[in-house]
Amino acid sequence: MADNKDRDDVTGIDTTGHEWDGIKELNNPLPRWWLWCFYGTIVWGIAYTIAYPAWPLVNAATSGVLGYSTRAEVAEQIAAVDAQNAEVSARLASADLATLAPDDDAHRYGVAGGASVFLAHCSQCHGSGAAGALGYPNLLDDDWLWGGELDAIEYTVRHGIRNDVDPDARWSEMPAFGEIFEDEEIAATVEYVLSISGQDHDASLAEQGATLFEEQCTACHGDAGEGMRDLGAPRLSDAIWLYGGDREALTETITYSRFGVMPPWGQRLDEAEIKAVTLYLHQLGGGE
Amino acid sequence: MTKSPDTPPALYVAREPIFPRRVKGSFRTLKWWIMGVTLAIYYLTPFLRWDRGPNLPDQAVLIDLAGRRFYFFWIEIWPHEFYFVAGLLIMAGLGLFLFTSALGRVWCGYACPQTVWTDLFILVERWIEGDRNARVRLWNADWSARKLRLRVTKWIIWFLIALATGGAWVFYFADAPTLLVDLITLNAPLIAYSTVLILAATTFVFGGFMREQVCNYMCPWPRIQAAMMDNDTLTVAYRHWRGEPRGKHRKAAGAENLGDCIDCMACVNVCPAGIDIRDGQQMECITCALCIDACDEVMEKIGKPRGLIDYLALADEERETAGAVPRPILSHVLRPRTILYTGMWSLIGVALIYALFIRSDIDLTVEPVRNPQFVTLSDGSVRNTYTVRIRNLGAEDKTFRIMLTSDEILRITVETEGPNEGHVIVPANETLAARVYVTARPQDAAAKTESTDLRLWVEDLETDSRAGVATIFNGKG
């Protein structure tokens, strides 16, 4: 070819000289600045991989000369938020919850922060909505084993229940009546408990059970089965049951007893977190 | 250009410099006015004030990103009402379709910021360096003190305009007078300075150097528009049936066969896109209509009728070639496609205005707490919890009463800090989330049925206006 300039007849545009099965490629040249932009992106790309973490190696990626890491950035942001909240957090930590006004920033901070603390540390047993589960108390209702006032909740959160770790943990233990009562006596006691909680029951058995209840149970559960918060003894005359309130569940509870455990969060959470989760729990609907 | 057989053809080209000549005429005048008005709107709007009361900003147009509010004179848009903005964008889109199908690329030619700022930059260029011929000479001249002085002066003025452009942008996002002082006293946040500088840089480069390259290579709109234009679209075109064959030498032999075009290149010299309109419709043409002004001027001088280059519909070519008058403009503009676009545009507009007017003063949402579905209380009652969010769109604090209605017996308790049962105070321009408990006693039907309909009401104690939201009460089923 003496002259490689080949013009397409239809469009009047030069071709690149490339041809595939009679199809020719038109040459609509790109603007030169576009080419420079393209080279620019290549230079930028190389510079970027040198400046920032980029190339994967065996154990980690190249760290980049700027020393940037997303993890450090997150840590920095968390530290910044902590610093921002330091004042209100300190105020919450030293506050007397009972007298803290609901429109106080420290109170709002506590409720909002307590929700996060709850989800991170408490929801595994008590559920993300704090509704509990069989054996794990529902924290939304108006029934509290150890008390629903702010200081009672705070104490429970801080020291936990029936654990060996914290000497101040709330503690009580119901005897396993399977070793004390005959089976018939257990059955009679069950009928009596059914009767005081307003459920269907065998009246004559319940009458026998009443005597047994008075002898063995009232010391903790109260004369009328109203419970005793100092001992975490549940109220038996209401509609709320931690381990189930039907005949079968009651028989099992009386025979083998129950032993619910909660860790002492005072050893895991800081002062502000404990107060925050206390405030959060208290405003869920059951607080006293 | 001759090439050796081994040399592949050039795949890249440098930009051809364009030196638009100054032109006078009705379209040029119209464009000056549009430029003045649009630039004034852009630069001055942030400084307009609008009194909204003590707790709200008094800037007429403000995009408050941190507070998540958009203020436009008497309208205030919250994030959940963003559909207004979406609706306006759809209207803008349809409006663009309508104008393009009726009048071609009027947006590109008159109103596009790229066109307006390029026009402004060319104005500065002409003022500093002179008109087309002077600029061509300067371009070809070797660097000298004079060339450097003219160039640097031009660039400085360009950059000042660019700085003001980027500067005006940030004023839409903060209180303009305060930010202006902060910017000058170096107290503004870094993001404000970087935004100003980035936008100043793009304005400077796009308006001063890239110009038509932005339209040709960066903007998708010129390519899309071809789909919206047809033979009835009024667009800037050359009446080749009248102008051809073109020729300069009117007194030469055979000149009586020539058309009206005297090939004076006036239309080419004024073109900011650097094209020849006589080649027909081209992707590069932004229909700025300056060639119409240029050609009309020449036609008047040589005593020919105006309109050799004109807004015309290509559908009229045959009629005009045959010597008939073109069809009236309205018959081109009114056609199913433009009527459809107008209809859709108006429909959305009316819907938006309607939505704006039926907007209740009380804005509430009810979010039932469904984790858990319900709570059993000691006495066997069943309790549901609802989060009621009340938005106070006004500038004053308001007191609301929360109530419920239902066919079944249900009791409502509102967790309040106020002195009155069921009353909540929502601060101005804020949303309040109130916890509302609804309880059914064990003997009530609602406690035993799986779901019971109810409606939660919020009443503004001052105006007695109410709003209600239907929701469901979950029982034991």
Short mmCIF file of C-alpha atoms in Angstrom, two decimals, chain A residues 124-127 130-138 241-243:
data_model
loop_
_atom_site.label_atom_id
_atom_site.label_comp_id
_atom_site.label_asym_id
_atom_site.label_seq_id
_atom_site.Cartn_x
_atom_site.Cartn_y
_atom_site.Cartn_z
CA GLN A 124 -28.07 -13.43 73.80
CA CYS A 125 -30.23 -14.61 76.74
CA HIS A 126 -32.91 -11.97 77.13
CA GLY A 127 -33.62 -11.59 73.40
CA ALA A 130 -35.80 -7.94 75.91
CA ALA A 131 -38.76 -10.31 75.88
CA GLY A 132 -36.69 -13.12 77.41
CA ALA A 133 -37.30 -16.80 76.78
CA LEU A 134 -38.12 -19.88 78.81
CA GLY A 135 -35.78 -19.59 81.80
CA TYR A 136 -34.67 -16.07 80.91
CA PRO A 137 -36.86 -13.34 82.37
CA ASN A 138 -38.91 -11.04 80.20
CA TRP A 241 -43.98 -17.81 84.64
CA LEU A 242 -40.28 -17.95 84.06
CA TYR A 243 -40.17 -21.72 83.53
#
